Tab-separated table of C-alpha atoms and ligand atoms in Angstrom:
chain	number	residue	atom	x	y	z
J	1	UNK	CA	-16.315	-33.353	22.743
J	2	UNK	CA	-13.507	-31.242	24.835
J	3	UNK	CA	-14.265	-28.354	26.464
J	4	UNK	CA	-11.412	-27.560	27.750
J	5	UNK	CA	-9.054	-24.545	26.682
J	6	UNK	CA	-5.423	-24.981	24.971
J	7	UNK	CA	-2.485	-23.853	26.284
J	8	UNK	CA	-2.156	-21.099	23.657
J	9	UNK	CA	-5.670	-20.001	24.503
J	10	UNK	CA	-5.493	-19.889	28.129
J	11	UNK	CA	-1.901	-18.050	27.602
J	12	UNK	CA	-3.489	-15.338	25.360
J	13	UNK	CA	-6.407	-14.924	27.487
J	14	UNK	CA	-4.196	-14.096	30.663
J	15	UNK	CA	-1.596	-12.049	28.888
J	16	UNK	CA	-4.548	-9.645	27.519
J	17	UNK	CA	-5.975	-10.194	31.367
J	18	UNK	CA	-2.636	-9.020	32.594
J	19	UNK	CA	-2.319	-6.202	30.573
J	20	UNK	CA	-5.805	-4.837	30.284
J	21	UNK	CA	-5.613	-4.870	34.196
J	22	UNK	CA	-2.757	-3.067	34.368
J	23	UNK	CA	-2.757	-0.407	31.138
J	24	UNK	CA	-5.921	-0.101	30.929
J	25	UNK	CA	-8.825	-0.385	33.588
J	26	UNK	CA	-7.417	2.192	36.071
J	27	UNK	CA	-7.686	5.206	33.458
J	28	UNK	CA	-11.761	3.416	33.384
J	29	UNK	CA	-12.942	5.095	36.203
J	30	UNK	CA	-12.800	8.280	35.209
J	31	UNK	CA	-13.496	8.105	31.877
J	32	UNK	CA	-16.503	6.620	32.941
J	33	UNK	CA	-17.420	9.626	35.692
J	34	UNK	CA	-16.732	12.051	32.875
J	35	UNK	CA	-18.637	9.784	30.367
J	36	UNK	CA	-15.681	10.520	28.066
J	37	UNK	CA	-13.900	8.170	25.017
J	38	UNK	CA	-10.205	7.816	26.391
J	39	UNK	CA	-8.265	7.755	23.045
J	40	UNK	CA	-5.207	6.945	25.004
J	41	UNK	CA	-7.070	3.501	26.190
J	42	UNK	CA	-8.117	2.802	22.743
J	43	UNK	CA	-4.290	3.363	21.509
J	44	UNK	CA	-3.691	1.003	24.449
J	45	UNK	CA	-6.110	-1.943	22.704
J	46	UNK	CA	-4.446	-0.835	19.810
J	47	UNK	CA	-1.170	-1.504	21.130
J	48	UNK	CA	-2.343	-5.265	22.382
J	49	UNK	CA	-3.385	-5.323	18.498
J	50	UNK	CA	-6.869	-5.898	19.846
J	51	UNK	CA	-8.972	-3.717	17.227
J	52	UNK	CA	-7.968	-6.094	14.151
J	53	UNK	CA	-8.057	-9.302	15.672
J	54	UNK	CA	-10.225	-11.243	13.532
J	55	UNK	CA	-8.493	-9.950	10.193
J	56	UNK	CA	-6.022	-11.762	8.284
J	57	UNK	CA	-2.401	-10.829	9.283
J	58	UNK	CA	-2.017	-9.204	4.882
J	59	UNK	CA	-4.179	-6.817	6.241
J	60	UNK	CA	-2.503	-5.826	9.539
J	61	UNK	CA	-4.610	-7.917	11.674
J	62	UNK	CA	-3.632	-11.356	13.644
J	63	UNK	CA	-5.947	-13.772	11.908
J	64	UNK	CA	-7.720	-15.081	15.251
J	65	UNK	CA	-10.310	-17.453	15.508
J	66	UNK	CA	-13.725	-16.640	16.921
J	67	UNK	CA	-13.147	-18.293	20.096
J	68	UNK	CA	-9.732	-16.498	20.353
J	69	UNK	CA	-11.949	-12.908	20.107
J	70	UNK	CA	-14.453	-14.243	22.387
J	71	UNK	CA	-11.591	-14.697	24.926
J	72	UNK	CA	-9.940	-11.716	24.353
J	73	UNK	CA	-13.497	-10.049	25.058
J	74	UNK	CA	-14.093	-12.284	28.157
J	75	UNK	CA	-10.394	-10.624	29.591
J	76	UNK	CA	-10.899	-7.523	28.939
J	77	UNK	CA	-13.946	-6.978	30.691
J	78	UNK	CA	-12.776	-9.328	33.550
J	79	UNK	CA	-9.460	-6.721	34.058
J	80	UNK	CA	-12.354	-4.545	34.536
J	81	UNK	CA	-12.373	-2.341	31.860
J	82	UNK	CA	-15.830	-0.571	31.639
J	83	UNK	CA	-18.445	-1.683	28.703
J	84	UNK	CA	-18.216	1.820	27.060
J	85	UNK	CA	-14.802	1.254	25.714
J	86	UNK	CA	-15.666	-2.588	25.177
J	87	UNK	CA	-18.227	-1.462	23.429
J	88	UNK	CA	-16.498	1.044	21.048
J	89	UNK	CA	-14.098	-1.645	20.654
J	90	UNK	CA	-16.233	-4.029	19.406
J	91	UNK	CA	-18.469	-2.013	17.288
J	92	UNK	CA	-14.948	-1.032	15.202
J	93	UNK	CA	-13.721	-4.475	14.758
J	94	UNK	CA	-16.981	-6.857	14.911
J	95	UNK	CA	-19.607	-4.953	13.433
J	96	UNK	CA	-17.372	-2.372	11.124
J	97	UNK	CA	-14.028	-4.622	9.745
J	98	UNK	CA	-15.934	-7.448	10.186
J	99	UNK	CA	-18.213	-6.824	7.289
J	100	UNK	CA	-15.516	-5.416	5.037
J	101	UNK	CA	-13.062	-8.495	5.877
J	102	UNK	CA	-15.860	-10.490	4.559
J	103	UNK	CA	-17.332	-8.540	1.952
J	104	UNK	CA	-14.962	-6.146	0.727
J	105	UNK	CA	-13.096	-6.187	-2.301
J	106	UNK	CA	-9.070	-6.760	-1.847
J	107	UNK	CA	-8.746	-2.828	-2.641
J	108	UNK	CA	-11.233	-2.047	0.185
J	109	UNK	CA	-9.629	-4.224	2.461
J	110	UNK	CA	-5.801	-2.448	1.731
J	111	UNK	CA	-6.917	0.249	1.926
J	112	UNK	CA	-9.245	0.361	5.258
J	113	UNK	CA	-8.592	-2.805	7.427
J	114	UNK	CA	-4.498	-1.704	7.907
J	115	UNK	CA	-5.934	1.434	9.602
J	116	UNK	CA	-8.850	0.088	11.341
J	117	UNK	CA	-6.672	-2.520	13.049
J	118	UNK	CA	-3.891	0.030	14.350
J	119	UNK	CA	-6.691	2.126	15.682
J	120	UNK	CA	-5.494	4.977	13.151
J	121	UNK	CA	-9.289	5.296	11.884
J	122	UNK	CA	-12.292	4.445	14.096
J	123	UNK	CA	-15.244	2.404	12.154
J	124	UNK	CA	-18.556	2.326	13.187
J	125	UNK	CA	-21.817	0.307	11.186
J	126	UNK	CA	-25.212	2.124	10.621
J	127	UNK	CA	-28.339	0.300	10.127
J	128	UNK	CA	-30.455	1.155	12.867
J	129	UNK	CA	-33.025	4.625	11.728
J	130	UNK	CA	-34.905	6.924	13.772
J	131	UNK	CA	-38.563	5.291	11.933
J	132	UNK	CA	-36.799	1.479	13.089
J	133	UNK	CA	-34.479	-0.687	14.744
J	134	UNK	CA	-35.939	-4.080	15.423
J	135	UNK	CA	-37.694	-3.849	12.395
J	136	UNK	CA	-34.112	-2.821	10.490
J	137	UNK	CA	-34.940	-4.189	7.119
J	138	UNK	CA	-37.802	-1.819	6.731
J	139	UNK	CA	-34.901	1.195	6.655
J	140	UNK	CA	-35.841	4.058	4.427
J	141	UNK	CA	-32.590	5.625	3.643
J	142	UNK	CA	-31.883	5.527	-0.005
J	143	UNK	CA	-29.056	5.270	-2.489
J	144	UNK	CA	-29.367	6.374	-6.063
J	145	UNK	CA	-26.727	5.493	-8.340
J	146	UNK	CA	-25.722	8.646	-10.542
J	147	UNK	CA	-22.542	8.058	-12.820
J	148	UNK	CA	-19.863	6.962	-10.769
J	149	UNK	CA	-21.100	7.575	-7.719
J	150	UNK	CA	-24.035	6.816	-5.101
J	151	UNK	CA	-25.920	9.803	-3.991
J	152	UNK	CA	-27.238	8.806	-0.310
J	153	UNK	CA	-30.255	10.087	1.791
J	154	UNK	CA	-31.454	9.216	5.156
J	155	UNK	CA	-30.565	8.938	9.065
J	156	UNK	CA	-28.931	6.740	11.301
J	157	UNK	CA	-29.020	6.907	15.186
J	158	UNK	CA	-28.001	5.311	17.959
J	159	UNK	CA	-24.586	4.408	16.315
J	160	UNK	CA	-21.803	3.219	18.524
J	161	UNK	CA	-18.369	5.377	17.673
J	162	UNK	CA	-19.888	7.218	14.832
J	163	UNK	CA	-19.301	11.288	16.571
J	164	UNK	CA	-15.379	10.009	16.400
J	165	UNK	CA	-15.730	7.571	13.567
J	166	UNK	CA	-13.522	8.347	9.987
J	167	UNK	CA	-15.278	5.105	8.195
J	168	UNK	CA	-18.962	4.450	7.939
J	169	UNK	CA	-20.466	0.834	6.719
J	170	UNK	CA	-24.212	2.095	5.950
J	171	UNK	CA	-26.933	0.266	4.826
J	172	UNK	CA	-28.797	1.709	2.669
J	173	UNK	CA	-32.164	0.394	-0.719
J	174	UNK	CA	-31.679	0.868	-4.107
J	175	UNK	CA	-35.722	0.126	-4.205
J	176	UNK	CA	-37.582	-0.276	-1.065
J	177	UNK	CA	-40.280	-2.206	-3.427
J	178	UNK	CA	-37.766	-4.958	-3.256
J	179	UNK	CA	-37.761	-5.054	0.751
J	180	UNK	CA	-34.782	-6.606	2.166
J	181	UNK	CA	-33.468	-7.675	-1.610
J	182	UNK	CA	-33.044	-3.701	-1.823
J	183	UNK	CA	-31.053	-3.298	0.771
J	184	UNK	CA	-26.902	-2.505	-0.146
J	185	UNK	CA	-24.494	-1.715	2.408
J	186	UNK	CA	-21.700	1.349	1.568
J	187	UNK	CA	-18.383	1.906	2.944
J	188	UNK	CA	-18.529	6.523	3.506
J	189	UNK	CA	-15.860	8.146	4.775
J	190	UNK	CA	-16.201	11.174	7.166
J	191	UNK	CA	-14.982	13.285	4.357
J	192	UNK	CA	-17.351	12.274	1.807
J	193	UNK	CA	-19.926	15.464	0.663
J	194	UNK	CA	-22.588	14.860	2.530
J	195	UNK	CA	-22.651	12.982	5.627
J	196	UNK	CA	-22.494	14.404	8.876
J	197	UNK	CA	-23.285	13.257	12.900
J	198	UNK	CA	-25.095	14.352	15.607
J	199	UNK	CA	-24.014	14.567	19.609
J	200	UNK	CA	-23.021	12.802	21.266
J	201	UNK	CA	-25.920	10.937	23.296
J	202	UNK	CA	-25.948	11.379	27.330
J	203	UNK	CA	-26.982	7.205	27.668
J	204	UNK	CA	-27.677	5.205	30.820
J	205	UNK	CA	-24.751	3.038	30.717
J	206	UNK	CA	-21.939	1.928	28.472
J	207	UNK	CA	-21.203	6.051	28.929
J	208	UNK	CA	-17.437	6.093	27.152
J	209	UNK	CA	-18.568	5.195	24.060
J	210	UNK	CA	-20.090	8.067	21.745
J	211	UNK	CA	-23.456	7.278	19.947
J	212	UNK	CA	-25.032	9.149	18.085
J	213	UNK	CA	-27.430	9.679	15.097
J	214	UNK	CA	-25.443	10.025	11.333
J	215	UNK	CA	-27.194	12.367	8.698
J	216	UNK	CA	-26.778	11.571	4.817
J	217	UNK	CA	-27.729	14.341	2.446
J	218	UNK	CA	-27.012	13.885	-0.997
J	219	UNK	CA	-23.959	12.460	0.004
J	220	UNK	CA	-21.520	11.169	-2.617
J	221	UNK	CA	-19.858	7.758	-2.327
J	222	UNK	CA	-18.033	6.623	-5.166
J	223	UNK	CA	-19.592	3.100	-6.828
J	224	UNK	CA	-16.190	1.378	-5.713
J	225	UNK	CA	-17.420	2.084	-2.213
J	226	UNK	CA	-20.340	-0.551	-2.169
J	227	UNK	CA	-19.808	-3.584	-0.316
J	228	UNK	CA	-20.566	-6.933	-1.646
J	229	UNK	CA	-22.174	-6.092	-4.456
J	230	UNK	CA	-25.945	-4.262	-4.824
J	231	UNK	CA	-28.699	-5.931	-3.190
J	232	UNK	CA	-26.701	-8.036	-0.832
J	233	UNK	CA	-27.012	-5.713	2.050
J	234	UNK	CA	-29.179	-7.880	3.764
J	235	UNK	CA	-26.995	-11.090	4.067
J	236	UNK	CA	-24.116	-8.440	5.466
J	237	UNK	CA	-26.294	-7.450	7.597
J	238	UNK	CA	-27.370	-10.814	9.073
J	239	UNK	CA	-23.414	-11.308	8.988
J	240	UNK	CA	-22.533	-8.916	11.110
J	241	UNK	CA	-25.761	-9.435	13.804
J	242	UNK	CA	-24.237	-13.097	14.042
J	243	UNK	CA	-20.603	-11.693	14.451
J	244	UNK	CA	-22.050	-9.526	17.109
J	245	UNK	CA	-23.976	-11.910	18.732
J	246	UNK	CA	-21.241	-14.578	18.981
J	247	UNK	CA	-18.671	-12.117	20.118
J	248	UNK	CA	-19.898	-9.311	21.627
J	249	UNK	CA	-21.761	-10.715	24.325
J	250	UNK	CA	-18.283	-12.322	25.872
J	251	UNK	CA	-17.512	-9.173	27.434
J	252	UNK	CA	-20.207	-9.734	29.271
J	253	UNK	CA	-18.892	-13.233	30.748
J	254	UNK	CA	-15.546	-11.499	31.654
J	255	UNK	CA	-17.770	-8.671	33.141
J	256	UNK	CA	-19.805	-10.839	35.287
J	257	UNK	CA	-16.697	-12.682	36.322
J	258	UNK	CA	-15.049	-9.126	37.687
J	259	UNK	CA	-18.479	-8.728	39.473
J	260	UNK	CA	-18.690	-11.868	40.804
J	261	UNK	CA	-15.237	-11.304	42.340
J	262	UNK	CA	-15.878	-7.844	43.780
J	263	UNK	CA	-18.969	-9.106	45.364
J	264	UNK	CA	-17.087	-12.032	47.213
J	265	UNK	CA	-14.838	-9.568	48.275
J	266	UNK	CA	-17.205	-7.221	49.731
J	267	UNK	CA	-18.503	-10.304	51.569
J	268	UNK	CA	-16.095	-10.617	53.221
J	269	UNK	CA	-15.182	-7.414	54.436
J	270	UNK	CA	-18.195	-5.899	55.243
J	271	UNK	CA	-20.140	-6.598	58.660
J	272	UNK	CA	-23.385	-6.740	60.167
J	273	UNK	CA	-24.877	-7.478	63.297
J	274	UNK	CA	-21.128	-8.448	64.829
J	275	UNK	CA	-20.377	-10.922	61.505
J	276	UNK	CA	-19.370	-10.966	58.209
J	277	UNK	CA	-22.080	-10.219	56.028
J	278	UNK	CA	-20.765	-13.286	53.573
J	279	UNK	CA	-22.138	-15.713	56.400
J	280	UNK	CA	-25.940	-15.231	55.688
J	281	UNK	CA	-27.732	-17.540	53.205
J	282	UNK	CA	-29.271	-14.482	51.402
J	283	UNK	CA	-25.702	-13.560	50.661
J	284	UNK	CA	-24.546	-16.965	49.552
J	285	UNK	CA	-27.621	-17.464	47.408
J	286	UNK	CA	-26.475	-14.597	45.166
J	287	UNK	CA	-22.644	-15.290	44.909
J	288	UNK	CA	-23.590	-19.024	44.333
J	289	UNK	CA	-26.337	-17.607	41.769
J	290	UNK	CA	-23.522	-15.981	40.143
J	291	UNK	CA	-21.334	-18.932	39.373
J	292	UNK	CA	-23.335	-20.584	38.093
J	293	UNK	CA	-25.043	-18.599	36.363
J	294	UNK	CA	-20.881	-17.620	34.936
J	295	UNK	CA	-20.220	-21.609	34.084
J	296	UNK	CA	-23.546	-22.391	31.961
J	297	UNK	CA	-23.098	-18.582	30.041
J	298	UNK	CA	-19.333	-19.343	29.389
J	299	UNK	CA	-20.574	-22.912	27.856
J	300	UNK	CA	-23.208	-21.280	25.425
J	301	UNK	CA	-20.606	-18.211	24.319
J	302	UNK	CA	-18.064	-20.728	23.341
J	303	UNK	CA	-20.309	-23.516	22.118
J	304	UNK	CA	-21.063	-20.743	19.381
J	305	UNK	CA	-17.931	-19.259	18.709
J	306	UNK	CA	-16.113	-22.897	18.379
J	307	UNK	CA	-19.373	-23.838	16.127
J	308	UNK	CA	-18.865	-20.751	13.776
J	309	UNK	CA	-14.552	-21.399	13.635
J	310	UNK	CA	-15.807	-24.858	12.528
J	311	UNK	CA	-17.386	-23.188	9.603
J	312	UNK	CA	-21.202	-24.358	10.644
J	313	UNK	CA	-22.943	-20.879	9.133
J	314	UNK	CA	-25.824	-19.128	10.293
J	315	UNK	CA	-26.795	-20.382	13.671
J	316	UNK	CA	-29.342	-17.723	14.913
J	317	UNK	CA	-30.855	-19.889	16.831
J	318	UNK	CA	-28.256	-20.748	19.669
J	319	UNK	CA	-26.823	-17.176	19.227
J	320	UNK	CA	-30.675	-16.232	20.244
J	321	UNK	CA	-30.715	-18.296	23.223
J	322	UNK	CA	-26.975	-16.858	24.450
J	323	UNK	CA	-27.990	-13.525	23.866
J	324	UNK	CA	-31.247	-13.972	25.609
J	325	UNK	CA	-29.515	-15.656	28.608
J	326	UNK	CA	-26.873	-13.769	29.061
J	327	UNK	CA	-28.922	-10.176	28.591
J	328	UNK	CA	-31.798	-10.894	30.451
J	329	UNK	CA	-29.798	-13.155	33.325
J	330	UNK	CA	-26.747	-11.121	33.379
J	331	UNK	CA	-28.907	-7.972	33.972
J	332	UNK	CA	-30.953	-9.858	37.160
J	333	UNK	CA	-27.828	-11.117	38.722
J	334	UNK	CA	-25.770	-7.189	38.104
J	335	UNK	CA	-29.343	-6.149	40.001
J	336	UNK	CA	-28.544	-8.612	42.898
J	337	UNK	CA	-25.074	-7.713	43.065
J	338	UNK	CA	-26.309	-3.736	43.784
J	339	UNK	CA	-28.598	-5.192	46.337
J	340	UNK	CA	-25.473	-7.383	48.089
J	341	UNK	CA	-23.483	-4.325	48.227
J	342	UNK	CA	-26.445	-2.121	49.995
J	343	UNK	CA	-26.459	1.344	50.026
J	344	UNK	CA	-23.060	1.164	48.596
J	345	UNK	CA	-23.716	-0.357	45.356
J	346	UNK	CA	-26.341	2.457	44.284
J	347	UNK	CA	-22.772	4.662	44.236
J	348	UNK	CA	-20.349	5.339	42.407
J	349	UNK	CA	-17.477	3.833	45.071
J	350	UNK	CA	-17.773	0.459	44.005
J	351	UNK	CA	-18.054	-0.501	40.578
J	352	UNK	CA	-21.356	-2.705	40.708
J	353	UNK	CA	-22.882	0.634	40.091
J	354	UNK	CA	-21.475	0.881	36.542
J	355	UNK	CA	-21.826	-2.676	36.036
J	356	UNK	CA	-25.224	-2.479	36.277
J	357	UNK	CA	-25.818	0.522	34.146
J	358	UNK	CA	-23.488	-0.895	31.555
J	359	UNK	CA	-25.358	-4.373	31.734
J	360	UNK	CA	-28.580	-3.165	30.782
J	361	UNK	CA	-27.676	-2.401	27.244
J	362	UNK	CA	-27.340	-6.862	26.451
J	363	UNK	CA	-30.924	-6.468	26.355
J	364	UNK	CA	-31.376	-4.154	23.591
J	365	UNK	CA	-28.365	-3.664	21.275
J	366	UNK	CA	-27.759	-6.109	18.758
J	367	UNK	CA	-31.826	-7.749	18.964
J	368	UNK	CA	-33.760	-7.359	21.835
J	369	UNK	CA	-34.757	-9.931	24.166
J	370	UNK	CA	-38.100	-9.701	22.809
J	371	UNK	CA	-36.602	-10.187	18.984
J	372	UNK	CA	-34.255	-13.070	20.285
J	373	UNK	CA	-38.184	-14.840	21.966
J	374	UNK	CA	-39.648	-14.374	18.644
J	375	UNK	CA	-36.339	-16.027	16.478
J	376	UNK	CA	-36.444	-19.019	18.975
J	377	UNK	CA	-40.442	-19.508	19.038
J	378	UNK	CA	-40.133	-19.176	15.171
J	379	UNK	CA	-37.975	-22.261	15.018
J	380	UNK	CA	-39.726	-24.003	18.292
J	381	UNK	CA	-43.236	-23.973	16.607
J	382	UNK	CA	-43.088	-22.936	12.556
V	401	LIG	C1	-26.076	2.131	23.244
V	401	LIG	C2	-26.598	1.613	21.926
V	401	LIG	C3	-25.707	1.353	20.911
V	401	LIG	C4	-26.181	0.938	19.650
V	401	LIG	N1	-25.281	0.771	18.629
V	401	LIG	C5	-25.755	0.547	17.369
V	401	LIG	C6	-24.867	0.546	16.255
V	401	LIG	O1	-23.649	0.719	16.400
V	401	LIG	N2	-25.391	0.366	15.009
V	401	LIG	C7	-26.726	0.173	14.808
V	401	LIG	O2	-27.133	0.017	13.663
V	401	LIG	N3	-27.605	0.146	15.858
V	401	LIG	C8	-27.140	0.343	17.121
V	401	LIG	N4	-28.013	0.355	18.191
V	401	LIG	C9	-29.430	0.134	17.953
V	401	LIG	C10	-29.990	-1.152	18.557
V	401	LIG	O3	-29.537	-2.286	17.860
V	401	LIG	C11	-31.519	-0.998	18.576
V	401	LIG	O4	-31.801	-0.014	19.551
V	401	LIG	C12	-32.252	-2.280	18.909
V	401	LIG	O5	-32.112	-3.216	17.864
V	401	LIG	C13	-33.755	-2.033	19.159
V	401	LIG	O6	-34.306	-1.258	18.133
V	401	LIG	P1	-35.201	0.046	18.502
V	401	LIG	O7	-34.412	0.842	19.474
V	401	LIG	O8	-35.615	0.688	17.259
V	401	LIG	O9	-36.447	-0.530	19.265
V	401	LIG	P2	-37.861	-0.905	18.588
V	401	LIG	O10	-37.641	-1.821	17.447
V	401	LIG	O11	-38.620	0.338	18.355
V	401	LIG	O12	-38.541	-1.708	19.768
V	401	LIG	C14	-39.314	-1.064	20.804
V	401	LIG	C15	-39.879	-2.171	21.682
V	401	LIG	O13	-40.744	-3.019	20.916
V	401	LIG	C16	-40.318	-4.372	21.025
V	401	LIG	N5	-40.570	-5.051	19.742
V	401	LIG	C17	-40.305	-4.600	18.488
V	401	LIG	N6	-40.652	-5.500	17.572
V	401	LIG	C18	-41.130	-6.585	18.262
V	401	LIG	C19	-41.632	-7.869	17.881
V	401	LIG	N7	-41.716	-8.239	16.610
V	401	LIG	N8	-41.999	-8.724	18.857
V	401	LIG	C20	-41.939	-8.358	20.154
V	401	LIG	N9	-41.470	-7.163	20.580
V	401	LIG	C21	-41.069	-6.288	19.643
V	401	LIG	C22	-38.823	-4.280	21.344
V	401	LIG	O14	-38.348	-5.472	21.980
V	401	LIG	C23	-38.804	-3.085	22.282
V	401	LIG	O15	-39.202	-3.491	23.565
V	401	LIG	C24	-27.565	0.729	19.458
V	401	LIG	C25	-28.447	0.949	20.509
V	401	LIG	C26	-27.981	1.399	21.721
V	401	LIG	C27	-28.974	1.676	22.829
């Protein structure tokens, strides 16, 4: 058992550190104030030939491993780049090219992972509905095959990138008799007759990227549009939860990281009653809390990205107990880092403030904590 990272990891990790620090998290702020998507930062992951990471170099990506995206993840948000744009970020490549690297035919793959990885086109994954989230394989929106084509109807919300997004991966049932066995996912284009989004929604945190809900009426998607075959919608679905539960909670290692860092900082700087404020125990307690609470979530994020590069499938039970961890701890400690900065940290000057609001979502995207209790007391006691 070695823990330890290679020299090729470590490299790549600080070269994306380096550069996300400098390119990218000082045009953060005020995105962030604005609550705007920055397309010149997302040409800038684009440029680090971050958005097709995971896909195989035929298709204009750089074939990396899991752990490899989990570090990249990890830097970005340590450089202090703001979850909004993380979050955009990973919604196109984890939970959009994922599933069509996996699933697609070799003609859907030409023809949409080349312009998902140069940030060209901007994907974005539907399964969530207005009637259910948790509950996502009781979805009601329907396809109906006519001809050559699928005619869907239904509604989407809360979907990450979709006001700016030019390919859709929906799930939608053939038969909702059949419950999850009805369930197909489609790749729709923002062209396609028939599909359309709402606005953008004004959200508590994670503000930069763009949710919002996606209407299908009667909209046409031609049959060579359905990915991995009809009735398999489910599996991609359970695919892409695992892809987004083993990588898209390192951002919020490297995110934890940057706020551990500001708050030693602040520490030190800031006085009361004639000493450094980093010299009473309530203070330490919280920066100590921090670290370790940093070592053990870094352990469990890359225990299960090294696990899935070693080709052990489906493990939702130790992605259950990282995502419960790190959402439910990570939120306490960003809590504790507003209380270490004072009155400060409830404002905008320091950037505990965002942290904080960005935080919050690890508790709710992706599974709640209350869906990650029920997976693991499913396979503690059943
Ligand atoms: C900013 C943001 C971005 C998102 N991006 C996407 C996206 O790109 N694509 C997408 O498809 N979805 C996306 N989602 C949706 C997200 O995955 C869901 O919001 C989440 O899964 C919870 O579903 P829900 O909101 O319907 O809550 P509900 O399922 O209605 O849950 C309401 C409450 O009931 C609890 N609950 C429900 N069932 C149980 C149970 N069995 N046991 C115990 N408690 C239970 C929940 O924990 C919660 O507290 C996004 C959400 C947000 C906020």
């Amino acid at each position: 058992m070695d823990f330890s990272l290679t020299d090729e990891q470590r490299m790549f990790r600080d070269t994306v550190y380096r550069f996300a620090k400098a390119e990218i998290a000082p045009l953060c702020e005020e995105a962030d104030l604005k609550s705007e998507f920055s397309y010149q930062i997302w040409r800038k992951f684009g440029e680090m030939e971050l958005l097709g990471l995971p896909f195989p170099e035929e298709y204009g990506g750089s074939g990396a491993s899991i752990v490899m995206c989990c570090l990249a993840g990890e830097a970005v948000a340590h450089a202090g780049v703001d979850g909004g744009h993380t979050l955009a970020w990973g919604a196109h490549t984890y939970l959009c090219g994922t599933n069509i690297m996996q699933f697609g035919t070799d003609e859907q793959k030409k023809k949409y992972l080349p312009k998902l990885a140069t940030g060209e086109w901007i994907g974005c994954m539907g399964l969530t509905e207005p009637g259910c989230g948790s509950d996502a394989a009781a979805l009601r929106t329907t396809a109906v095959r006519k001809g050559d084509k699928y005619i869907l109807n239904g509604s989407k919300t809360f979907i990450t990138n979709a006001p700016l997004a030019d390919v859709f991966v929906i799930f939608a049932t053939l038969d909702r008799e059949k419950k999850h066995k009805g369930i197909t996912a489609f790749i729709v284009e923002k062209d396609y007759p028939g599909i359309s989004t709402g606005t953008p929604m004004h959200k508590l945190g994670c503000r930069c990227s763009m949710t919002s809900e996606v209407f299908l009426e009667d909209c046409e998607v031609p049959v060579e549009n359905c990915l991995g075959g009809e009735g398999n919608g489910w599996l991609i679905a359970l695919a892409g939860v695992e892809w987004d539960r083993s990588t898209l909670v390192a951002p919020f290692v490297g995110g934890h990281l940057y706020m551990m860092e500001k708050s030693a900082e602040y520490a030190n700087q800031r006085w009361a009653f004639n000493r450094p404020i980093r010299e009473f125990q309530s203070i330490q307690n919280r920066i100590a809390d921090m670290k370790v609470f940093l070592e053990a979530a870094r352990l469990a994020v890359y225990r299960v990205a090294a696990a899935k590069d070693n080709g052990v499938a489906l493990n939702p039970l130790e992605a259950a107990v990282n995502k419960v961890y790190l959402g439910d701890r990570g939120f306490q400690l960003a809590s504790e880092a507003v209380d270490l900065f004072g009155g400060y940290g409830f404002i905008h000057e320091y950037p505990v403030e965002r942290i904080f609001r960005d935080t919050k979502l690890g508790q709710i995207g992706g599974g709640t904590s209350d869906i990650m209790r029920m997976i693991l007391a499913r396979f503690m006691m059943m």
